[in-house]
């Protein structure tokens, strides 16, 4: 069946005008002059609901730095969906993403991806990367927040045995803890790499809102460059602690944070309006707290998207009419022709979008 499909595709190409890239793509699935792609080379289960997907990118991919993320596109029911994932492979090697089954796109990647599948790609991004100058490091992670930090650890620890790295990772249970065995092996091999696992199902929530717990787990934590990645509450505690230690209202530069989500509570209690997707000829009543990106996707409109948290600006869309509310701040704004971020904007009355 697969061979017949390939022959049919070859026949169709031979009977239509061809560009050079069309001919190349027939023999190399990741070649495209229009869209960066990668072919899946390996899929490794990590936990019951997570997997690491290794892929070989096509021409045009920029080698990632340890800790960066990239937008990954997959086609679901004939519609290309984009999501942002941290890259868990070490810098200098073919990339990989470690995905947990949460939502339609992540679920499809974890459950259905197999070697030979083609992913759509965007270049690596992000500033959550290793410091330029070597110094002792403290890594605070929770849940899937270990993913970008694992890229850092894989890049640094095996190649710099003198690197002084402390990792404190929290997960619900041992079975939920991603990379558990690999981290144990690295800690055994490299004495300067220290790993502490905190299983909340056994010990309760780790409290990093004061320095007492860190004083016990890593007594010299104040002298280290710290990286934190995990759920909102976990990161808020870290920010508060570092701000207190710095004696200001802001955390010191010694703390670098990567967030996977954004607080979008700015629309609660506000009215929405009728959203008109002009190019798609669709109208939807929306409340004042739901991002326009979600409103459009639920209505079957093809919506550009990326990080879904107001960082990458991949969802920028022209506003034809009306005003929107920024769900991060609650601010209402909008002028005809203004580009708005649909992932963090909700209707503030009737809205017309150029989609």
One Martini backbone bead per residue (centre of mass of N, CA, C, O) as a GRO file, in nm:
protein
  355
    1UNK     BB    1   0.059   0.062  -0.022
    2UNK     BB    2   0.298   0.257   0.006
    3UNK     BB    3   0.410   0.208  -0.281
    4UNK     BB    4   0.157   0.307  -0.434
    5UNK     BB    5   0.162   0.597  -0.326
    6UNK     BB    6   0.441   0.669  -0.442
    7UNK     BB    7   0.369   0.616  -0.738
    8UNK     BB    8   0.138   0.819  -0.755
    9UNK     BB    9   0.306   1.066  -0.686
   10UNK     BB   10   0.507   1.039  -0.918
   11UNK     BB   11   0.297   1.058  -1.145
   12UNK     BB   12   0.186   1.341  -1.075
   13UNK     BB   13   0.458   1.490  -1.108
   14UNK     BB   14   0.505   1.400  -1.417
   15UNK     BB   15   0.215   1.565  -1.502
   16UNK     BB   16   0.351   1.824  -1.379
   17UNK     BB   17   0.486   2.103  -1.303
   18UNK     BB   18   0.832   2.151  -1.201
   19UNK     BB   19   1.023   2.204  -0.937
   20UNK     BB   20   1.316   2.135  -0.793
   21UNK     BB   21   1.193   2.085  -0.501
   22UNK     BB   22   0.994   1.864  -0.592
   23UNK     BB   23   1.202   1.652  -0.670
   24UNK     BB   24   1.358   1.638  -0.399
   25UNK     BB   25   1.106   1.561  -0.216
   26UNK     BB   26   1.069   1.273  -0.334
   27UNK     BB   27   1.356   1.173  -0.189
   28UNK     BB   28   1.327   1.409   0.046
   29UNK     BB   29   1.112   1.479   0.308
   30UNK     BB   30   1.288   1.742   0.431
   31UNK     BB   31   1.262   1.886   0.166
   32UNK     BB   32   1.221   2.252   0.159
   33UNK     BB   33   1.177   2.586   0.043
   34UNK     BB   34   0.915   2.664   0.243
   35UNK     BB   35   0.950   2.426   0.477
   36UNK     BB   36   1.054   2.327   0.765
   37UNK     BB   37   1.196   1.999   0.839
   38UNK     BB   38   1.149   1.667   1.003
   39UNK     BB   39   1.271   1.342   1.077
   40UNK     BB   40   1.193   1.070   1.243
   41UNK     BB   41   1.419   0.840   1.429
   42UNK     BB   42   1.299   0.839   1.737
   43UNK     BB   43   1.113   0.668   2.010
   44UNK     BB   44   1.101   0.738   2.370
   45UNK     BB   45   0.987   0.625   2.647
   46UNK     BB   46   0.944   0.765   2.981
   47UNK     BB   47   0.643   0.741   3.048
   48UNK     BB   48   0.311   0.676   3.037
   49UNK     BB   49   0.281   1.011   2.915
   50UNK     BB   50   0.579   1.005   2.776
   51UNK     BB   51   0.812   1.134   2.515
   52UNK     BB   52   1.092   1.100   2.299
   53UNK     BB   53   1.166   1.296   2.001
   54UNK     BB   54   1.361   1.224   1.734
   55UNK     BB   55   1.526   1.445   1.486
   56UNK     BB   56   1.597   1.527   1.142
   57UNK     BB   57   1.685   1.806   0.998
   58UNK     BB   58   1.673   2.019   0.758
   59UNK     BB   59   1.743   2.259   0.568
   60UNK     BB   60   1.783   2.555   0.794
   61UNK     BB   61   1.870   2.463   1.052
   62UNK     BB   62   1.945   2.573   1.376
   63UNK     BB   63   2.148   2.526   1.607
   64UNK     BB   64   2.103   2.456   1.929
   65UNK     BB   65   2.072   2.565   2.245
   66UNK     BB   66   2.085   2.500   2.560
   67UNK     BB   67   1.725   2.546   2.641
   68UNK     BB   68   1.571   2.564   2.399
   69UNK     BB   69   1.307   2.629   2.160
   70UNK     BB   70   1.036   2.497   1.946
   71UNK     BB   71   0.837   2.484   1.674
   72UNK     BB   72   0.574   2.241   1.618
   73UNK     BB   73   0.432   2.062   1.340
   74UNK     BB   74   0.103   1.918   1.294
   75UNK     BB   75  -0.138   1.698   1.148
   76UNK     BB   76  -0.493   1.743   1.218
   77UNK     BB   77  -0.745   1.678   1.031
   78UNK     BB   78  -0.589   1.864   0.800
   79UNK     BB   79  -0.453   2.043   1.033
   80UNK     BB   80  -0.214   2.268   1.119
   81UNK     BB   81  -0.032   2.238   1.423
   82UNK     BB   82   0.110   2.451   1.678
   83UNK     BB   83   0.392   2.403   1.903
   84UNK     BB   84   0.585   2.442   2.198
   85UNK     BB   85   0.922   2.300   2.255
   86UNK     BB   86   1.155   2.172   2.427
   87UNK     BB   87   1.494   2.094   2.401
   88UNK     BB   88   1.664   1.785   2.516
   89UNK     BB   89   1.906   1.792   2.360
   90UNK     BB   90   2.213   1.838   2.300
   91UNK     BB   91   2.429   2.037   2.192
   92UNK     BB   92   2.525   1.939   1.855
   93UNK     BB   93   2.267   1.775   1.809
   94UNK     BB   94   2.011   1.627   1.735
   95UNK     BB   95   1.701   1.684   1.796
   96UNK     BB   96   1.462   1.697   2.081
   97UNK     BB   97   1.146   1.601   2.227
   98UNK     BB   98   0.962   1.624   2.539
   99UNK     BB   99   0.639   1.474   2.579
  100UNK     BB  100   0.322   1.543   2.719
  101UNK     BB  101  -0.003   1.428   2.763
  102UNK     BB  102  -0.145   1.749   2.670
  103UNK     BB  103  -0.355   1.740   2.453
  104UNK     BB  104  -0.390   1.695   2.119
  105UNK     BB  105  -0.098   1.733   2.016
  106UNK     BB  106   0.064   1.588   2.237
  107UNK     BB  107  -0.092   1.323   2.218
  108UNK     BB  108  -0.018   1.259   1.924
  109UNK     BB  109   0.287   1.249   1.965
  110UNK     BB  110   0.299   1.026   2.183
  111UNK     BB  111   0.100   0.800   2.042
  112UNK     BB  112   0.177   0.827   1.701
  113UNK     BB  113   0.470   0.847   1.677
  114UNK     BB  114   0.713   0.762   1.415
  115UNK     BB  115   0.939   0.652   1.231
  116UNK     BB  116   0.937   0.879   0.939
  117UNK     BB  117   0.809   1.110   1.030
  118UNK     BB  118   0.689   1.444   0.969
  119UNK     BB  119   0.800   1.759   1.074
  120UNK     BB  120   0.730   2.080   1.154
  121UNK     BB  121   0.943   2.377   1.153
  122UNK     BB  122   1.116   2.600   1.374
  123UNK     BB  123   1.339   2.784   1.494
  124UNK     BB  124   1.522   2.832   1.750
  125UNK     BB  125   1.453   2.959   2.086
  126UNK     BB  126   1.572   3.153   2.344
  127UNK     BB  127   1.722   3.252   2.689
  128UNK     BB  128   1.739   2.957   2.824
  129UNK     BB  129   2.072   2.948   2.897
  130UNK     BB  130   2.381   2.908   2.930
  131UNK     BB  131   2.641   3.044   3.051
  132UNK     BB  132   2.930   3.178   2.927
  133UNK     BB  133   3.047   3.146   3.219
  134UNK     BB  134   3.175   2.949   3.437
  135UNK     BB  135   2.964   2.816   3.709
  136UNK     BB  136   2.785   2.754   3.959
  137UNK     BB  137   2.484   2.547   3.967
  138UNK     BB  138   2.116   2.584   3.990
  139UNK     BB  139   1.846   2.347   3.955
  140UNK     BB  140   1.493   2.418   3.925
  141UNK     BB  141   1.242   2.161   3.906
  142UNK     BB  142   0.913   2.073   3.753
  143UNK     BB  143   0.829   1.828   3.591
  144UNK     BB  144   0.860   1.935   3.260
  145UNK     BB  145   1.092   2.145   3.349
  146UNK     BB  146   1.336   1.947   3.284
  147UNK     BB  147   1.382   1.962   2.976
  148UNK     BB  148   1.581   2.209   2.927
  149UNK     BB  149   1.782   2.116   3.154
  150UNK     BB  150   1.867   1.852   3.018
  151UNK     BB  151   2.023   1.986   2.792
  152UNK     BB  152   2.232   2.116   2.978
  153UNK     BB  153   2.337   1.859   3.117
  154UNK     BB  154   2.419   1.705   2.854
  155UNK     BB  155   2.623   1.929   2.768
  156UNK     BB  156   2.803   1.967   3.035
  157UNK     BB  157   2.876   1.719   3.221
  158UNK     BB  158   3.032   1.516   3.018
  159UNK     BB  159   3.241   1.770   2.918
  160UNK     BB  160   3.252   1.889   3.237
  161UNK     BB  161   3.364   1.742   3.518
  162UNK     BB  162   3.401   2.030   3.683
  163UNK     BB  163   3.114   2.081   3.692
  164UNK     BB  164   2.890   2.262   3.915
  165UNK     BB  165   2.590   2.072   3.977
  166UNK     BB  166   2.253   2.138   4.095
  167UNK     BB  167   1.964   1.923   4.128
  168UNK     BB  168   1.610   2.008   4.181
  169UNK     BB  169   1.344   1.768   4.164
  170UNK     BB  170   0.992   1.768   4.101
  171UNK     BB  171   0.744   1.509   4.163
  172UNK     BB  172   0.489   1.310   4.231
  173UNK     BB  173   0.644   1.051   4.124
  174UNK     BB  174   0.863   0.823   4.019
  175UNK     BB  175   0.693   0.749   3.758
  176UNK     BB  176   0.679   1.071   3.670
  177UNK     BB  177   0.991   1.084   3.636
  178UNK     BB  178   1.192   1.226   3.425
  179UNK     BB  179   1.509   1.087   3.376
  180UNK     BB  180   1.587   0.919   3.627
  181UNK     BB  181   1.814   0.717   3.534
  182UNK     BB  182   2.006   0.915   3.392
  183UNK     BB  183   2.064   1.093   3.639
  184UNK     BB  184   2.186   0.870   3.814
  185UNK     BB  185   2.423   0.804   3.623
  186UNK     BB  186   2.554   1.085   3.622
  187UNK     BB  187   2.599   1.103   3.932
  188UNK     BB  188   2.791   0.854   3.939
  189UNK     BB  189   3.010   0.965   3.728
  190UNK     BB  190   2.969   1.276   3.852
  191UNK     BB  191   3.051   1.431   4.146
  192UNK     BB  192   2.960   1.740   4.054
  193UNK     BB  193   2.677   1.594   4.032
  194UNK     BB  194   2.367   1.683   4.189
  195UNK     BB  195   2.078   1.489   4.301
  196UNK     BB  196   1.733   1.585   4.384
  197UNK     BB  197   1.440   1.418   4.484
  198UNK     BB  198   1.089   1.532   4.489
  199UNK     BB  199   0.805   1.364   4.616
  200UNK     BB  200   0.488   1.478   4.664
  201UNK     BB  201   0.336   1.204   4.734
  202UNK     BB  202   0.531   1.177   5.002
  203UNK     BB  203   0.616   1.505   5.101
  204UNK     BB  204   0.498   1.713   4.947
  205UNK     BB  205   0.533   2.031   4.899
  206UNK     BB  206   0.774   2.230   4.794
  207UNK     BB  207   0.933   2.498   4.986
  208UNK     BB  208   1.065   2.804   4.814
  209UNK     BB  209   0.976   3.080   4.972
  210UNK     BB  210   1.217   3.000   5.140
  211UNK     BB  211   1.555   2.921   5.245
  212UNK     BB  212   1.543   2.661   5.422
  213UNK     BB  213   1.538   2.427   5.215
  214UNK     BB  214   1.792   2.515   5.056
  215UNK     BB  215   1.991   2.506   5.292
  216UNK     BB  216   1.971   2.192   5.305
  217UNK     BB  217   2.015   2.107   4.992
  218UNK     BB  218   2.188   2.399   4.924
  219UNK     BB  219   2.391   2.593   5.105
  220UNK     BB  220   2.523   2.761   4.831
  221UNK     BB  221   2.285   2.898   4.655
  222UNK     BB  222   2.370   3.210   4.660
  223UNK     BB  223   2.643   3.139   4.469
  224UNK     BB  224   2.450   3.066   4.235
  225UNK     BB  225   2.335   2.995   3.931
  226UNK     BB  226   1.991   3.010   3.850
  227UNK     BB  227   1.743   2.765   3.744
  228UNK     BB  228   1.388   2.780   3.641
  229UNK     BB  229   1.129   2.515   3.591
  230UNK     BB  230   0.764   2.531   3.581
  231UNK     BB  231   0.516   2.601   3.750
  232UNK     BB  232   0.388   2.889   3.858
  233UNK     BB  233   0.414   2.857   4.170
  234UNK     BB  234   0.707   2.767   4.169
  235UNK     BB  235   0.818   3.032   4.033
  236UNK     BB  236   0.706   3.239   4.229
  237UNK     BB  237   0.870   3.146   4.471
  238UNK     BB  238   1.149   3.196   4.350
  239UNK     BB  239   1.118   3.496   4.293
  240UNK     BB  240   1.062   3.584   4.585
  241UNK     BB  241   1.323   3.485   4.710
  242UNK     BB  242   1.525   3.647   4.533
  243UNK     BB  243   1.406   3.924   4.604
  244UNK     BB  244   1.465   3.911   4.905
  245UNK     BB  245   1.775   3.863   4.880
  246UNK     BB  246   1.818   4.143   4.713
  247UNK     BB  247   1.625   4.378   4.840
  248UNK     BB  248   1.392   4.368   4.629
  249UNK     BB  249   1.125   4.341   4.382
  250UNK     BB  250   1.352   4.180   4.230
  251UNK     BB  251   1.515   3.948   4.087
  252UNK     BB  252   1.799   3.842   4.029
  253UNK     BB  253   2.025   3.759   3.774
  254UNK     BB  254   2.074   3.465   3.914
  255UNK     BB  255   1.778   3.429   3.793
  256UNK     BB  256   1.640   3.191   3.562
  257UNK     BB  257   1.334   3.182   3.369
  258UNK     BB  258   1.090   2.927   3.260
  259UNK     BB  259   0.781   2.947   3.093
  260UNK     BB  260   0.475   2.757   2.995
  261UNK     BB  261   0.298   2.995   3.114
  262UNK     BB  262   0.020   3.231   3.152
  263UNK     BB  263  -0.147   3.474   3.314
  264UNK     BB  264  -0.515   3.489   3.218
  265UNK     BB  265  -0.705   3.694   3.430
  266UNK     BB  266  -0.792   3.980   3.283
  267UNK     BB  267  -1.107   3.875   3.185
  268UNK     BB  268  -1.250   3.851   3.439
  269UNK     BB  269  -1.583   3.980   3.442
  270UNK     BB  270  -1.599   4.026   3.134
  271UNK     BB  271  -1.710   4.116   2.839
  272UNK     BB  272  -1.763   4.034   2.521
  273UNK     BB  273  -1.833   3.911   2.180
  274UNK     BB  274  -1.855   3.938   1.844
  275UNK     BB  275  -1.678   3.721   1.627
  276UNK     BB  276  -1.522   3.799   1.312
  277UNK     BB  277  -1.422   3.587   1.041
  278UNK     BB  278  -1.381   3.703   0.738
  279UNK     BB  279  -1.227   3.490   0.558
  280UNK     BB  280  -1.424   3.247   0.688
  281UNK     BB  281  -1.720   3.325   0.744
  282UNK     BB  282  -1.738   3.376   1.075
  283UNK     BB  283  -1.943   3.354   1.380
  284UNK     BB  284  -1.874   3.432   1.737
  285UNK     BB  285  -1.947   3.392   2.063
  286UNK     BB  286  -1.763   3.565   2.321
  287UNK     BB  287  -1.593   3.590   2.588
  288UNK     BB  288  -1.370   3.782   2.813
  289UNK     BB  289  -1.156   3.505   2.876
  290UNK     BB  290  -1.109   3.404   2.581
  291UNK     BB  291  -0.902   3.339   2.355
  292UNK     BB  292  -0.907   3.392   2.017
  293UNK     BB  293  -0.762   3.135   1.944
  294UNK     BB  294  -0.973   2.942   2.071
  295UNK     BB  295  -1.221   3.045   1.926
  296UNK     BB  296  -1.124   2.975   1.638
  297UNK     BB  297  -1.060   2.673   1.671
  298UNK     BB  298  -1.350   2.592   1.766
  299UNK     BB  299  -1.461   2.708   1.470
  300UNK     BB  300  -1.241   2.609   1.240
  301UNK     BB  301  -1.010   2.806   1.231
  302UNK     BB  302  -0.716   2.902   1.084
  303UNK     BB  303  -0.460   2.946   1.326
  304UNK     BB  304  -0.206   3.117   1.418
  305UNK     BB  305   0.076   2.966   1.606
  306UNK     BB  306   0.271   2.887   1.914
  307UNK     BB  307   0.324   2.937   2.241
  308UNK     BB  308   0.051   3.053   2.384
  309UNK     BB  309   0.203   3.321   2.574
  310UNK     BB  310   0.323   3.597   2.430
  311UNK     BB  311   0.626   3.558   2.290
  312UNK     BB  312   0.658   3.483   1.961
  313UNK     BB  313   0.431   3.620   1.760
  314UNK     BB  314   0.281   3.403   1.560
  315UNK     BB  315  -0.037   3.522   1.606
  316UNK     BB  316  -0.043   3.761   1.442
  317UNK     BB  317  -0.332   3.985   1.381
  318UNK     BB  318  -0.545   4.165   1.212
  319UNK     BB  319  -0.747   4.438   1.298
  320UNK     BB  320  -1.047   4.555   1.171
  321UNK     BB  321  -1.234   4.561   1.441
  322UNK     BB  322  -1.231   4.685   1.746
  323UNK     BB  323  -1.166   4.536   2.071
  324UNK     BB  324  -0.916   4.429   2.312
  325UNK     BB  325  -0.801   4.211   2.576
  326UNK     BB  326  -0.543   4.181   2.788
  327UNK     BB  327  -0.499   3.891   2.985
  328UNK     BB  328  -0.254   3.996   3.162
  329UNK     BB  329  -0.365   4.316   3.232
  330UNK     BB  330  -0.664   4.425   3.111
  331UNK     BB  331  -0.610   4.582   2.865
  332UNK     BB  332  -0.755   4.808   2.634
  333UNK     BB  333  -0.741   4.766   2.272
  334UNK     BB  334  -0.761   4.919   1.938
  335UNK     BB  335  -0.694   4.932   1.585
  336UNK     BB  336  -0.715   4.953   1.270
  337UNK     BB  337  -0.454   4.720   1.173
  338UNK     BB  338  -0.374   4.598   1.422
  339UNK     BB  339  -0.158   4.388   1.584
  340UNK     BB  340  -0.252   4.084   1.739
  341UNK     BB  341  -0.256   3.857   2.015
  342UNK     BB  342  -0.459   3.582   2.029
  343UNK     BB  343  -0.341   3.426   2.291
  344UNK     BB  344  -0.387   3.720   2.483
  345UNK     BB  345  -0.677   3.781   2.351
  346UNK     BB  346  -0.994   3.941   2.398
  347UNK     BB  347  -1.304   4.028   2.379
  348UNK     BB  348  -1.427   4.391   2.377
  349UNK     BB  349  -1.650   4.319   2.200
  350UNK     BB  350  -1.675   4.365   1.889
  351UNK     BB  351  -1.492   4.155   1.641
  352UNK     BB  352  -1.257   4.189   1.366
  353UNK     BB  353  -1.088   3.947   1.160
  354UNK     BB  354  -0.813   3.850   0.936
  355UNK     BB  355  -0.944   3.509   0.897
   0.00000   0.00000   0.00000
